[in-house]
PDB file of C-alpha atoms in Angstrom:
ATOM      1  CA  MET N   9     162.315 245.659  30.484  1.00  0.00           C
ATOM      2  CA  MET N  10     158.738 245.117  31.678  1.00  0.00           C
ATOM      3  CA  LYS N  11     159.986 242.759  34.372  1.00  0.00           C
ATOM      4  CA  SER N  12     162.423 245.416  35.613  1.00  0.00           C
ATOM      5  CA  ARG N  13     159.737 248.075  35.687  1.00  0.00           C
ATOM      6  CA  THR N  14     157.378 245.809  37.599  1.00  0.00           C
ATOM      7  CA  ALA N  15     160.110 245.203  40.157  1.00  0.00           C
ATOM      8  CA  LEU N  16     160.621 248.917  40.565  1.00  0.00           C
ATOM      9  CA  ILE N  17     156.918 249.497  41.212  1.00  0.00           C
ATOM     10  CA  ALA N  18     156.901 246.672  43.753  1.00  0.00           C
ATOM     11  CA  GLY N  19     159.944 248.265  45.357  1.00  0.00           C
ATOM     12  CA  ALA N  20     158.068 251.529  45.694  1.00  0.00           C
ATOM     13  CA  ALA N  21     155.378 249.790  47.704  1.00  0.00           C
ATOM     14  CA  ALA N  22     158.033 248.345  49.991  1.00  0.00           C
ATOM     15  CA  ALA N  23     159.548 251.787  50.359  1.00  0.00           C
ATOM     16  CA  ALA N  24     156.240 253.137  51.601  1.00  0.00           C
ATOM     17  CA  LEU N  25     156.518 250.795  54.577  1.00  0.00           C
ATOM     18  CA  VAL N  26     160.040 252.011  55.324  1.00  0.00           C
ATOM     19  CA  LEU N  27     158.996 255.640  55.085  1.00  0.00           C
ATOM     20  CA  SER N  28     156.007 254.990  57.316  1.00  0.00           C
ATOM     21  CA  ALA N  29     158.401 253.621  59.923  1.00  0.00           C
ATOM     22  CA  CYS N  30     160.561 256.733  59.615  1.00  0.00           C
ATOM     23  CA  GLY N  31     157.559 258.903  60.244  1.00  0.00           C
ATOM     24  CA  GLY N  32     156.511 257.140  63.445  1.00  0.00           C
ATOM     25  CA  SER N  33     157.437 257.873  67.030  1.00  0.00           C
ATOM     26  CA  GLY N  34     161.083 257.123  66.352  1.00  0.00           C
ATOM     27  CA  GLY N  35     161.060 259.072  63.095  1.00  0.00           C
ATOM     28  CA  ALA N  36     163.524 261.792  64.109  1.00  0.00           C
ATOM     29  CA  THR N  37     166.183 259.233  64.995  1.00  0.00           C
ATOM     30  CA  ASP N  38     165.538 257.064  61.950  1.00  0.00           C
ATOM     31  CA  ALA N  39     165.657 260.054  59.643  1.00  0.00           C
ATOM     32  CA  THR N  40     169.064 261.236  60.873  1.00  0.00           C
ATOM     33  CA  ALA N  41     170.955 257.931  61.081  1.00  0.00           C
ATOM     34  CA  PHE N  42     171.032 255.662  58.055  1.00  0.00           C
ATOM     35  CA  ASP N  43     173.208 253.938  55.483  1.00  0.00           C
ATOM     36  CA  ILE N  44     173.740 255.322  51.968  1.00  0.00           C
ATOM     37  CA  ALA N  45     173.222 253.273  48.809  1.00  0.00           C
ATOM     38  CA  VAL N  46     175.927 254.064  46.242  1.00  0.00           C
ATOM     39  CA  SER N  47     176.191 252.613  42.754  1.00  0.00           C
ATOM     40  CA  ASN N  48     179.438 250.659  42.383  1.00  0.00           C
ATOM     41  CA  ALA N  49     180.787 251.882  45.710  1.00  0.00           C
ATOM     42  CA  SER N  50     184.288 250.580  45.024  1.00  0.00           C
ATOM     43  CA  GLU N  51     184.608 253.251  42.324  1.00  0.00           C
ATOM     44  CA  PRO N  52     185.052 257.069  42.622  1.00  0.00           C
ATOM     45  CA  TYR N  53     181.332 257.572  43.411  1.00  0.00           C
ATOM     46  CA  SER N  54     182.170 256.689  47.004  1.00  0.00           C
ATOM     47  CA  ILE N  55     184.967 259.220  47.517  1.00  0.00           C
ATOM     48  CA  PRO N  56     182.851 262.258  48.536  1.00  0.00           C
ATOM     49  CA  TRP N  57     180.895 260.040  50.937  1.00  0.00           C
ATOM     50  CA  LEU N  58     184.120 258.704  52.466  1.00  0.00           C
ATOM     51  CA  VAL N  59     185.491 262.221  52.816  1.00  0.00           C
ATOM     52  CA  GLY N  60     182.225 263.574  54.226  1.00  0.00           C
ATOM     53  CA  LYS N  61     182.185 260.887  56.894  1.00  0.00           C
ATOM     54  CA  ASP N  62     185.883 261.264  57.701  1.00  0.00           C
ATOM     55  CA  GLN N  63     185.686 265.051  58.049  1.00  0.00           C
ATOM     56  CA  GLY N  64     182.390 265.079  59.937  1.00  0.00           C
ATOM     57  CA  PHE N  65     180.595 267.146  57.275  1.00  0.00           C
ATOM     58  CA  PHE N  66     177.354 265.203  57.797  1.00  0.00           C
ATOM     59  CA  GLU N  67     177.569 264.839  61.547  1.00  0.00           C
ATOM     60  CA  LYS N  68     178.064 268.559  62.141  1.00  0.00           C
ATOM     61  CA  ARG N  69     174.634 269.002  60.544  1.00  0.00           C
ATOM     62  CA  GLY N  70     173.052 266.327  62.716  1.00  0.00           C
ATOM     63  CA  VAL N  71     173.127 263.406  60.258  1.00  0.00           C
ATOM     64  CA  SER N  72     174.957 260.153  60.928  1.00  0.00           C
ATOM     65  CA  ILE N  73     175.756 258.112  57.828  1.00  0.00           C
ATOM     66  CA  GLY N  74     176.690 254.530  58.570  1.00  0.00           C
ATOM     67  CA  GLU N  75     177.693 252.099  55.853  1.00  0.00           C
ATOM     68  CA  ILE N  76     178.119 252.798  52.160  1.00  0.00           C
ATOM     69  CA  VAL N  77     175.939 250.073  50.660  1.00  0.00           C
ATOM     70  CA  PRO N  78     177.136 249.134  47.162  1.00  0.00           C
ATOM     71  CA  GLY N  79     174.816 248.641  44.218  1.00  0.00           C
ATOM     72  CA  LYS N  80     175.644 246.978  40.916  1.00  0.00           C
ATOM     73  CA  GLY N  81     174.512 249.812  38.662  1.00  0.00           C
ATOM     74  CA  GLY N  82     171.319 250.372  36.739  1.00  0.00           C
ATOM     75  CA  GLY N  83     167.954 249.698  38.321  1.00  0.00           C
ATOM     76  CA  THR N  84     169.516 247.413  40.933  1.00  0.00           C
ATOM     77  CA  THR N  85     170.663 250.381  43.027  1.00  0.00           C
ATOM     78  CA  VAL N  86     167.251 252.035  42.755  1.00  0.00           C
ATOM     79  CA  ARG N  87     165.623 248.847  43.980  1.00  0.00           C
ATOM     80  CA  ASN N  88     168.233 248.588  46.723  1.00  0.00           C
ATOM     81  CA  MET N  89     167.156 252.006  47.951  1.00  0.00           C
ATOM     82  CA  LEU N  90     163.418 251.476  47.585  1.00  0.00           C
ATOM     83  CA  SER N  91     163.208 248.033  49.141  1.00  0.00           C
ATOM     84  CA  GLY N  92     165.396 248.585  52.211  1.00  0.00           C
ATOM     85  CA  ASP N  93     166.042 251.079  54.979  1.00  0.00           C
ATOM     86  CA  LEU N  94     168.130 253.250  52.659  1.00  0.00           C
ATOM     87  CA  PRO N  95     166.236 256.518  52.314  1.00  0.00           C
ATOM     88  CA  ILE N  96     168.880 258.385  50.292  1.00  0.00           C
ATOM     89  CA  ALA N  97     171.061 257.063  47.475  1.00  0.00           C
ATOM     90  CA  ASP N  98     173.758 258.139  45.047  1.00  0.00           C
ATOM     91  CA  VAL N  99     172.283 256.436  42.003  1.00  0.00           C
ATOM     92  CA  GLY N 100     172.585 256.512  38.224  1.00  0.00           C
ATOM     93  CA  PHE N 101     170.533 259.319  36.681  1.00  0.00           C
ATOM     94  CA  THR N 102     169.312 257.123  33.843  1.00  0.00           C
ATOM     95  CA  SER N 103     167.985 254.645  36.411  1.00  0.00           C
ATOM     96  CA  VAL N 104     165.990 257.438  38.041  1.00  0.00           C
ATOM     97  CA  LEU N 105     164.512 258.320  34.654  1.00  0.00           C
ATOM     98  CA  GLU N 106     163.546 254.691  34.076  1.00  0.00           C
ATOM     99  CA  SER N 107     161.973 254.299  37.517  1.00  0.00           C
ATOM    100  CA  SER N 108     159.917 257.446  36.996  1.00  0.00           C
ATOM    101  CA  GLU N 109     158.641 256.070  33.705  1.00  0.00           C
ATOM    102  CA  ALA N 110     157.795 252.804  35.486  1.00  0.00           C
ATOM    103  CA  GLY N 111     155.550 254.579  37.975  1.00  0.00           C
ATOM    104  CA  ALA N 112     157.929 254.804  40.935  1.00  0.00           C
ATOM    105  CA  PRO N 113     158.980 258.454  40.850  1.00  0.00           C
ATOM    106  CA  LEU N 114     161.932 259.683  42.839  1.00  0.00           C
ATOM    107  CA  ALA N 115     163.108 263.135  43.871  1.00  0.00           C
ATOM    108  CA  ILE N 116     166.528 264.332  42.721  1.00  0.00           C
ATOM    109  CA  VAL N 117     167.736 266.522  45.576  1.00  0.00           C
ATOM    110  CA  GLY N 118     171.322 267.079  44.487  1.00  0.00           C
ATOM    111  CA  GLY N 119     173.878 266.394  41.828  1.00  0.00           C
ATOM    112  CA  ALA N 120     176.644 263.871  42.376  1.00  0.00           C
ATOM    113  CA  THR N 121     178.758 262.584  39.489  1.00  0.00           C
ATOM    114  CA  GLN N 122     178.617 264.877  36.466  1.00  0.00           C
ATOM    115  CA  SER N 123     181.187 263.269  34.183  1.00  0.00           C
ATOM    116  CA  VAL N 124     181.686 259.783  32.788  1.00  0.00           C
ATOM    117  CA  TYR N 125     185.200 259.461  34.135  1.00  0.00           C
ATOM    118  CA  GLY N 126     185.657 255.892  35.313  1.00  0.00           C
ATOM    119  CA  LEU N 127     183.262 254.447  32.747  1.00  0.00           C
ATOM    120  CA  ASP N 128     185.841 253.680  30.102  1.00  0.00           C
ATOM    121  CA  PHE N 129     185.501 250.656  27.847  1.00  0.00           C
ATOM    122  CA  TYR N 130     188.433 248.262  27.636  1.00  0.00           C
ATOM    123  CA  ALA N 131     189.524 245.349  25.489  1.00  0.00           C
ATOM    124  CA  LEU N 132     191.945 242.634  26.477  1.00  0.00           C
ATOM    125  CA  ASP N 133     195.431 243.883  25.756  1.00  0.00           C
ATOM    126  CA  SER N 134     195.993 240.682  23.778  1.00  0.00           C
ATOM    127  CA  ASN N 135     193.081 241.516  21.449  1.00  0.00           C
ATOM    128  CA  THR N 136     194.991 243.317  18.711  1.00  0.00           C
ATOM    129  CA  ARG N 137     191.939 243.506  16.440  1.00  0.00           C
ATOM    130  CA  VAL N 138     190.064 246.043  18.605  1.00  0.00           C
ATOM    131  CA  ARG N 139     191.983 249.309  18.699  1.00  0.00           C
ATOM    132  CA  SER N 140     189.347 252.029  18.381  1.00  0.00           C
ATOM    133  CA  ILE N 141     185.621 252.596  18.718  1.00  0.00           C
ATOM    134  CA  THR N 142     185.116 251.756  15.027  1.00  0.00           C
ATOM    135  CA  ASP N 143     186.464 248.230  15.647  1.00  0.00           C
ATOM    136  CA  ILE N 144     183.864 247.302  18.263  1.00  0.00           C
ATOM    137  CA  GLY N 145     181.355 244.663  17.213  1.00  0.00           C
ATOM    138  CA  LYS N 146     180.247 243.238  20.565  1.00  0.00           C
ATOM    139  CA  TRP N 147     179.829 245.827  23.329  1.00  0.00           C
ATOM    140  CA  ALA N 148     178.985 244.925  26.937  1.00  0.00           C
ATOM    141  CA  TYR N 149     177.275 247.254  29.410  1.00  0.00           C
ATOM    142  CA  THR N 150     176.487 246.452  33.039  1.00  0.00           C
ATOM    143  CA  ASN N 151     172.703 246.379  33.518  1.00  0.00           C
ATOM    144  CA  PRO N 152     169.556 247.598  31.784  1.00  0.00           C
ATOM    145  CA  GLN N 153     168.696 251.191  32.822  1.00  0.00           C
ATOM    146  CA  SER N 154     172.367 251.877  33.578  1.00  0.00           C
ATOM    147  CA  VAL N 155     174.492 254.784  32.410  1.00  0.00           C
ATOM    148  CA  THR N 156     176.775 252.267  30.714  1.00  0.00           C
ATOM    149  CA  GLN N 157     173.891 251.083  28.540  1.00  0.00           C
ATOM    150  CA  ALA N 158     173.182 254.676  27.515  1.00  0.00           C
ATOM    151  CA  LEU N 159     176.868 255.171  26.708  1.00  0.00           C
ATOM    152  CA  THR N 160     176.882 252.258  24.259  1.00  0.00           C
ATOM    153  CA  HIS N 161     174.372 254.268  22.228  1.00  0.00           C
ATOM    154  CA  ILE N 162     175.615 257.836  22.507  1.00  0.00           C
ATOM    155  CA  LEU N 163     179.378 257.224  22.276  1.00  0.00           C
ATOM    156  CA  PRO N 164     179.254 255.719  18.766  1.00  0.00           C
ATOM    157  CA  GLU N 165     176.959 258.597  17.774  1.00  0.00           C
ATOM    158  CA  VAL N 166     179.332 261.353  18.917  1.00  0.00           C
ATOM    159  CA  ALA N 167     182.398 259.487  17.631  1.00  0.00           C
ATOM    160  CA  GLY N 168     180.904 258.890  14.185  1.00  0.00           C
ATOM    161  CA  ALA N 169     181.111 255.091  14.433  1.00  0.00           C
ATOM    162  CA  THR N 170     178.584 253.553  12.041  1.00  0.00           C
ATOM    163  CA  GLN N 171     179.387 249.816  12.130  1.00  0.00           C
ATOM    164  CA  PRO N 172     176.755 247.347  13.397  1.00  0.00           C
ATOM    165  CA  ILE N 173     177.085 246.863  17.154  1.00  0.00           C
ATOM    166  CA  GLU N 174     175.705 244.002  19.240  1.00  0.00           C
ATOM    167  CA  ARG N 175     175.004 245.240  22.764  1.00  0.00           C
ATOM    168  CA  THR N 176     174.689 242.891  25.715  1.00  0.00           C
ATOM    169  CA  SER N 177     174.045 243.247  29.435  1.00  0.00           C
ATOM    170  CA  SER N 178     176.763 241.563  31.484  1.00  0.00           C
ATOM    171  CA  GLY N 179     174.924 241.840  34.795  1.00  0.00           C
ATOM    172  CA  GLY N 180     177.615 243.868  36.522  1.00  0.00           C
ATOM    173  CA  VAL N 181     181.152 245.188  36.266  1.00  0.00           C
ATOM    174  CA  GLY N 182     182.813 241.972  37.402  1.00  0.00           C
ATOM    175  CA  GLU N 183     180.671 239.951  35.050  1.00  0.00           C
ATOM    176  CA  GLY N 184     181.661 242.244  32.185  1.00  0.00           C
ATOM    177  CA  VAL N 185     185.328 241.641  32.946  1.00  0.00           C
ATOM    178  CA  ALA N 186     184.619 237.905  32.878  1.00  0.00           C
ATOM    179  CA  LEU N 187     183.005 238.225  29.439  1.00  0.00           C
ATOM    180  CA  LEU N 188     186.096 240.068  28.215  1.00  0.00           C
ATOM    181  CA  GLU N 189     188.420 237.409  29.553  1.00  0.00           C
ATOM    182  CA  ALA N 190     186.301 234.689  27.950  1.00  0.00           C
ATOM    183  CA  GLY N 191     186.447 236.452  24.587  1.00  0.00           C
ATOM    184  CA  ASP N 192     182.661 236.778  24.416  1.00  0.00           C
ATOM    185  CA  VAL N 193     182.674 240.566  23.899  1.00  0.00           C
ATOM    186  CA  ASP N 194     185.077 243.061  22.378  1.00  0.00           C
ATOM    187  CA  VAL N 195     184.832 245.725  25.089  1.00  0.00           C
ATOM    188  CA  ALA N 196     183.346 246.173  28.527  1.00  0.00           C
ATOM    189  CA  VAL N 197     183.609 248.667  31.357  1.00  0.00           C
ATOM    190  CA  VAL N 198     186.687 248.044  33.466  1.00  0.00           C
ATOM    191  CA  PRO N 199     186.656 250.447  36.423  1.00  0.00           C
ATOM    192  CA  PRO N 200     189.683 252.328  37.751  1.00  0.00           C
ATOM    193  CA  SER N 201     189.880 250.116  40.847  1.00  0.00           C
ATOM    194  CA  VAL N 202     190.467 247.059  38.622  1.00  0.00           C
ATOM    195  CA  VAL N 203     192.775 248.782  36.137  1.00  0.00           C
ATOM    196  CA  ALA N 204     194.941 249.858  39.078  1.00  0.00           C
ATOM    197  CA  LYS N 205     195.652 246.207  39.890  1.00  0.00           C
ATOM    198  CA  THR N 206     196.473 244.737  36.467  1.00  0.00           C
ATOM    199  CA  ASP N 207     197.912 245.523  33.051  1.00  0.00           C
ATOM    200  CA  LYS N 208     195.963 242.972  31.027  1.00  0.00           C
ATOM    201  CA  PHE N 209     193.352 245.474  29.769  1.00  0.00           C
ATOM    202  CA  ARG N 210     193.743 248.281  27.239  1.00  0.00           C
ATOM    203  CA  VAL N 211     191.428 251.271  26.994  1.00  0.00           C
ATOM    204  CA  VAL N 212     189.582 251.504  23.676  1.00  0.00           C
ATOM    205  CA  VAL N 213     187.011 254.205  24.467  1.00  0.00           C
ATOM    206  CA  SER N 214     187.796 256.898  27.024  1.00  0.00           C
ATOM    207  CA  SER N 215     184.227 258.030  27.629  1.00  0.00           C
ATOM    208  CA  ALA N 216     185.054 261.364  29.264  1.00  0.00           C
ATOM    209  CA  ASP N 217     187.163 262.384  26.268  1.00  0.00           C
ATOM    210  CA  HIS N 218     184.073 262.106  24.057  1.00  0.00           C
ATOM    211  CA  LEU N 219     181.540 263.515  26.530  1.00  0.00           C
ATOM    212  CA  LYS N 220     182.794 266.471  28.551  1.00  0.00           C
ATOM    213  CA  LYS N 221     179.617 266.705  30.637  1.00  0.00           C
ATOM    214  CA  PHE N 222     177.241 263.886  31.561  1.00  0.00           C
ATOM    215  CA  GLN N 223     175.048 263.586  34.652  1.00  0.00           C
ATOM    216  CA  GLN N 224     176.120 260.112  35.615  1.00  0.00           C
ATOM    217  CA  SER N 225     174.653 259.904  39.107  1.00  0.00           C
ATOM    218  CA  VAL N 226     172.430 262.013  41.359  1.00  0.00           C
ATOM    219  CA  ILE N 227     171.573 262.230  45.052  1.00  0.00           C
ATOM    220  CA  THR N 228     168.092 260.793  45.221  1.00  0.00           C
ATOM    221  CA  THR N 229     165.340 260.052  47.692  1.00  0.00           C
ATOM    222  CA  THR N 230     161.618 259.458  47.550  1.00  0.00           C
ATOM    223  CA  PRO N 231     159.258 262.453  47.469  1.00  0.00           C
ATOM    224  CA  GLU N 232     157.713 261.232  50.725  1.00  0.00           C
ATOM    225  CA  PHE N 233     161.025 261.144  52.589  1.00  0.00           C
ATOM    226  CA  ALA N 234     161.972 264.580  51.268  1.00  0.00           C
ATOM    227  CA  GLU N 235     158.700 266.093  52.427  1.00  0.00           C
ATOM    228  CA  ARG N 236     158.870 264.509  55.881  1.00  0.00           C
ATOM    229  CA  ASN N 237     162.578 265.148  56.482  1.00  0.00           C
ATOM    230  CA  PRO N 238     163.624 268.297  54.588  1.00  0.00           C
ATOM    231  CA  ASP N 239     166.359 269.264  57.066  1.00  0.00           C
ATOM    232  CA  THR N 240     167.913 265.810  56.845  1.00  0.00           C
ATOM    233  CA  VAL N 241     167.973 265.950  53.054  1.00  0.00           C
ATOM    234  CA  LYS N 242     169.486 269.450  53.084  1.00  0.00           C
ATOM    235  CA  ALA N 243     172.146 268.294  55.545  1.00  0.00           C
ATOM    236  CA  VAL N 244     173.161 265.367  53.339  1.00  0.00           C
ATOM    237  CA  VAL N 245     173.424 267.485  50.181  1.00  0.00           C
ATOM    238  CA  ALA N 246     175.337 270.247  51.985  1.00  0.00           C
ATOM    239  CA  GLY N 247     177.706 267.684  53.504  1.00  0.00           C
ATOM    240  CA  TYR N 248     178.351 266.252  50.064  1.00  0.00           C
ATOM    241  CA  ALA N 249     179.088 269.761  48.737  1.00  0.00           C
ATOM    242  CA  ASP N 250     181.586 270.327  51.541  1.00  0.00           C
ATOM    243  CA  ALA N 251     183.244 267.002  50.742  1.00  0.00           C
ATOM    244  CA  VAL N 252     183.677 267.920  47.060  1.00  0.00           C
ATOM    245  CA  ALA N 253     185.312 271.213  48.037  1.00  0.00           C
ATOM    246  CA  PHE N 254     187.584 269.383  50.487  1.00  0.00           C
ATOM    247  CA  ILE N 255     188.692 266.880  47.826  1.00  0.00           C
ATOM    248  CA  ARG N 256     189.833 269.706  45.556  1.00  0.00           C
ATOM    249  CA  GLU N 257     191.868 271.271  48.335  1.00  0.00           C
ATOM    250  CA  ASN N 258     193.105 268.034  49.912  1.00  0.00           C
ATOM    251  CA  PRO N 259     193.427 265.370  47.192  1.00  0.00           C
ATOM    252  CA  ASP N 260     196.063 263.470  49.157  1.00  0.00           C
ATOM    253  CA  ARG N 261     193.706 262.861  52.084  1.00  0.00           C
ATOM    254  CA  ALA N 262     190.925 261.808  49.711  1.00  0.00           C
ATOM    255  CA  ALA N 263     193.313 259.401  47.996  1.00  0.00           C
ATOM    256  CA  GLN N 264     194.371 257.870  51.315  1.00  0.00           C
ATOM    257  CA  LEU N 265     190.771 257.275  52.348  1.00  0.00           C
ATOM    258  CA  TYR N 266     189.937 255.726  48.975  1.00  0.00           C
ATOM    259  CA  ALA N 267     193.061 253.547  48.979  1.00  0.00           C
ATOM    260  CA  ASP N 268     192.164 252.191  52.406  1.00  0.00           C
ATOM    261  CA  TYR N 269     188.540 251.644  51.392  1.00  0.00           C
ATOM    262  CA  ILE N 270     189.184 249.563  48.265  1.00  0.00           C
ATOM    263  CA  ASP N 271     192.618 248.204  49.223  1.00  0.00           C
ATOM    264  CA  ILE N 272     194.833 249.652  46.498  1.00  0.00           C
ATOM    265  CA  ASP N 273     198.120 251.483  46.899  1.00  0.00           C
ATOM    266  CA  VAL N 274     197.978 255.202  47.562  1.00  0.00           C
ATOM    267  CA  ALA N 275     199.775 256.126  44.347  1.00  0.00           C
ATOM    268  CA  HIS N 276     197.073 254.499  42.230  1.00  0.00           C
ATOM    269  CA  ALA N 277     194.344 256.061  44.369  1.00  0.00           C
ATOM    270  CA  ALA N 278     195.976 259.474  44.002  1.00  0.00           C
ATOM    271  CA  ALA N 279     196.012 259.080  40.212  1.00  0.00           C
ATOM    272  CA  ILE N 280     192.284 258.254  40.258  1.00  0.00           C
ATOM    273  CA  VAL N 281     191.451 261.243  42.468  1.00  0.00           C
ATOM    274  CA  ASP N 282     193.560 263.618  40.377  1.00  0.00           C
ATOM    275  CA  LYS N 283     191.926 262.429  37.165  1.00  0.00           C
ATOM    276  CA  ALA N 284     188.467 262.812  38.684  1.00  0.00           C
ATOM    277  CA  ILE N 285     189.273 266.382  39.709  1.00  0.00           C
ATOM    278  CA  GLN N 286     190.578 267.062  36.189  1.00  0.00           C
ATOM    279  CA  TYR N 287     187.244 265.962  34.715  1.00  0.00           C
ATOM    280  CA  ASP N 288     185.242 267.994  37.287  1.00  0.00           C
ATOM    281  CA  ASN N 289     183.706 264.714  38.312  1.00  0.00           C
ATOM    282  CA  TRP N 290     181.647 265.669  41.381  1.00  0.00           C
ATOM    283  CA  SER N 291     179.208 268.441  42.253  1.00  0.00           C
ATOM    284  CA  ALA N 292     176.268 268.679  44.630  1.00  0.00           C
ATOM    285  CA  GLY N 293     174.673 271.199  42.268  1.00  0.00           C
ATOM    286  CA  PHE N 294     172.865 270.920  38.967  1.00  0.00           C
ATOM    287  CA  ASP N 295     174.672 271.358  35.640  1.00  0.00           C
ATOM    288  CA  PRO N 296     172.293 271.888  32.689  1.00  0.00           C
ATOM    289  CA  ALA N 297     174.758 270.662  30.050  1.00  0.00           C
ATOM    290  CA  ALA N 298     175.457 267.460  31.987  1.00  0.00           C
ATOM    291  CA  ILE N 299     171.748 266.822  32.510  1.00  0.00           C
ATOM    292  CA  GLU N 300     170.878 267.476  28.859  1.00  0.00           C
ATOM    293  CA  GLN N 301     173.573 265.076  27.634  1.00  0.00           C
ATOM    294  CA  ALA N 302     172.368 262.285  29.895  1.00  0.00           C
ATOM    295  CA  VAL N 303     168.722 262.826  28.949  1.00  0.00           C
ATOM    296  CA  GLU N 304     169.631 262.724  25.263  1.00  0.00           C
ATOM    297  CA  ALA N 305     171.453 259.428  25.764  1.00  0.00           C
ATOM    298  CA  GLN N 306     168.471 257.934  27.579  1.00  0.00           C
ATOM    299  CA  ARG N 307     166.119 259.091  24.849  1.00  0.00           C
ATOM    300  CA  MET N 308     168.273 257.168  22.391  1.00  0.00           C
ATOM    301  CA  VAL N 309     168.111 254.025  24.544  1.00  0.00           C
ATOM    302  CA  MET N 310     164.317 254.275  24.915  1.00  0.00           C
ATOM    303  CA  ASP N 311     163.824 255.417  21.301  1.00  0.00           C
ATOM    304  CA  ARG N 312     161.576 258.291  22.252  1.00  0.00           C
ATOM    305  CA  THR N 313     161.652 262.079  22.354  1.00  0.00           C
ATOM    306  CA  ASP N 314     159.002 262.806  24.985  1.00  0.00           C
ATOM    307  CA  LEU N 315     160.920 261.650  28.050  1.00  0.00           C
ATOM    308  CA  GLU N 316     159.881 263.805  31.024  1.00  0.00           C
ATOM    309  CA  PHE N 317     162.533 264.683  33.581  1.00  0.00           C
ATOM    310  CA  CYS N 318     162.190 268.285  34.759  1.00  0.00           C
ATOM    311  CA  GLY N 319     159.757 267.489  37.577  1.00  0.00           C
ATOM    312  CA  LEU N 320     162.258 265.136  39.211  1.00  0.00           C
ATOM    313  CA  PHE N 321     164.642 267.927  40.233  1.00  0.00           C
ATOM    314  CA  ARG N 322     164.139 269.675  43.574  1.00  0.00           C
ATOM    315  CA  LYS N 323     166.199 272.864  43.920  1.00  0.00           C
ATOM    316  CA  GLU N 324     165.010 273.704  47.421  1.00  0.00           C
ATOM    317  CA  PHE N 325     167.375 271.173  48.998  1.00  0.00           C
ATOM    318  CA  LEU N 326     170.550 272.631  47.456  1.00  0.00           C
ATOM    319  CA  PRO N 327     172.911 274.729  49.575  1.00  0.00           C
ATOM    320  CA  GLY N 328     173.455 278.279  48.383  1.00  0.00           C
ATOM    321  CA  ASN N 329     177.056 277.696  47.320  1.00  0.00           C
ATOM    322  CA  VAL N 330     176.365 275.251  44.457  1.00  0.00           C
ATOM    323  CA  PRO N 331     174.894 275.761  40.951  1.00  0.00           C
ATOM    324  CA  ALA N 332     171.116 275.380  40.707  1.00  0.00           C
ATOM    325  CA  THR N 333     170.485 275.876  36.968  1.00  0.00           C
ATOM    326  CA  LEU N 334     168.403 273.312  35.098  1.00  0.00           C
ATOM    327  CA  PRO N 335     168.149 272.906  31.309  1.00  0.00           C
ATOM    328  CA  ALA N 336     166.223 275.656  29.531  1.00  0.00           C
ATOM    329  CA  GLU N 337     163.227 273.417  28.918  1.00  0.00           C
ATOM    330  CA  CYS N 338     162.800 273.076  32.707  1.00  0.00           C
ATOM    331  CA  GLU N 339     162.897 276.794  33.526  1.00  0.00           C
TER     332      GLU N 339
END
């Protein structure tokens, strides 16, 4: 953990150089044309960004978003944002909490994913011993600081599972699947994009059925970038909000874009989009219940009760048509 935190602090120093470049003579151009870092971009996190680009929701506000740069979850996506020319990211909320504790604070300028749909834990279908959460002995998550790590703590708690559990970091989603196939763990996260292509996995824990609200990811930047480029940040968050509204009204178009992006058939993509809508998966606004649940999970991971988080949220960048309520302890 100390090594990860040191890397985050080093990344913050690198970010200062990037931000300095954005604030120079070419700052206006740099601040309005950039790539977006997105945790596990092959999964539903990417859909609002794909829709926003396709429908011109960012461009009509003067922002050009180029590539969606994938992270591998956890602190890796935070470091990806801090160490490169990626001023804004859709990143795991628990990773933002960890980076703040490590001395590299970030600014949360919008919500993003507010459910844990897509973070279900699967066993091999051939593993007849593991049928429910109470059967899990070896549980893989992706990376330290990730939402999946927090889920391995809070899901047994809410489900009343009391058996001893050995938790292990796989290093990523694909690596977790490899551990499953090797028989080294009982369950691991298998994302919808993989499940859509095979029938060799069986869901054991449907995370969203246990946790109705959970702030899984947030739209994040550095405080320096937000202060220097407030209109750019507002444009990105508003464009994301427009994309979420569009997805609800036009799920078929969203499914087509997602199917093309990750190379799955449209029927499977449509099922993923419909399920995400069912779980109220995306919002540019702040949901106090989702935030509280995620903070509680992270407190369990870090074994502490004094985790500070309220100062990370910046309401002034939210458009007027999204919720802006924070947990009671922040008001």
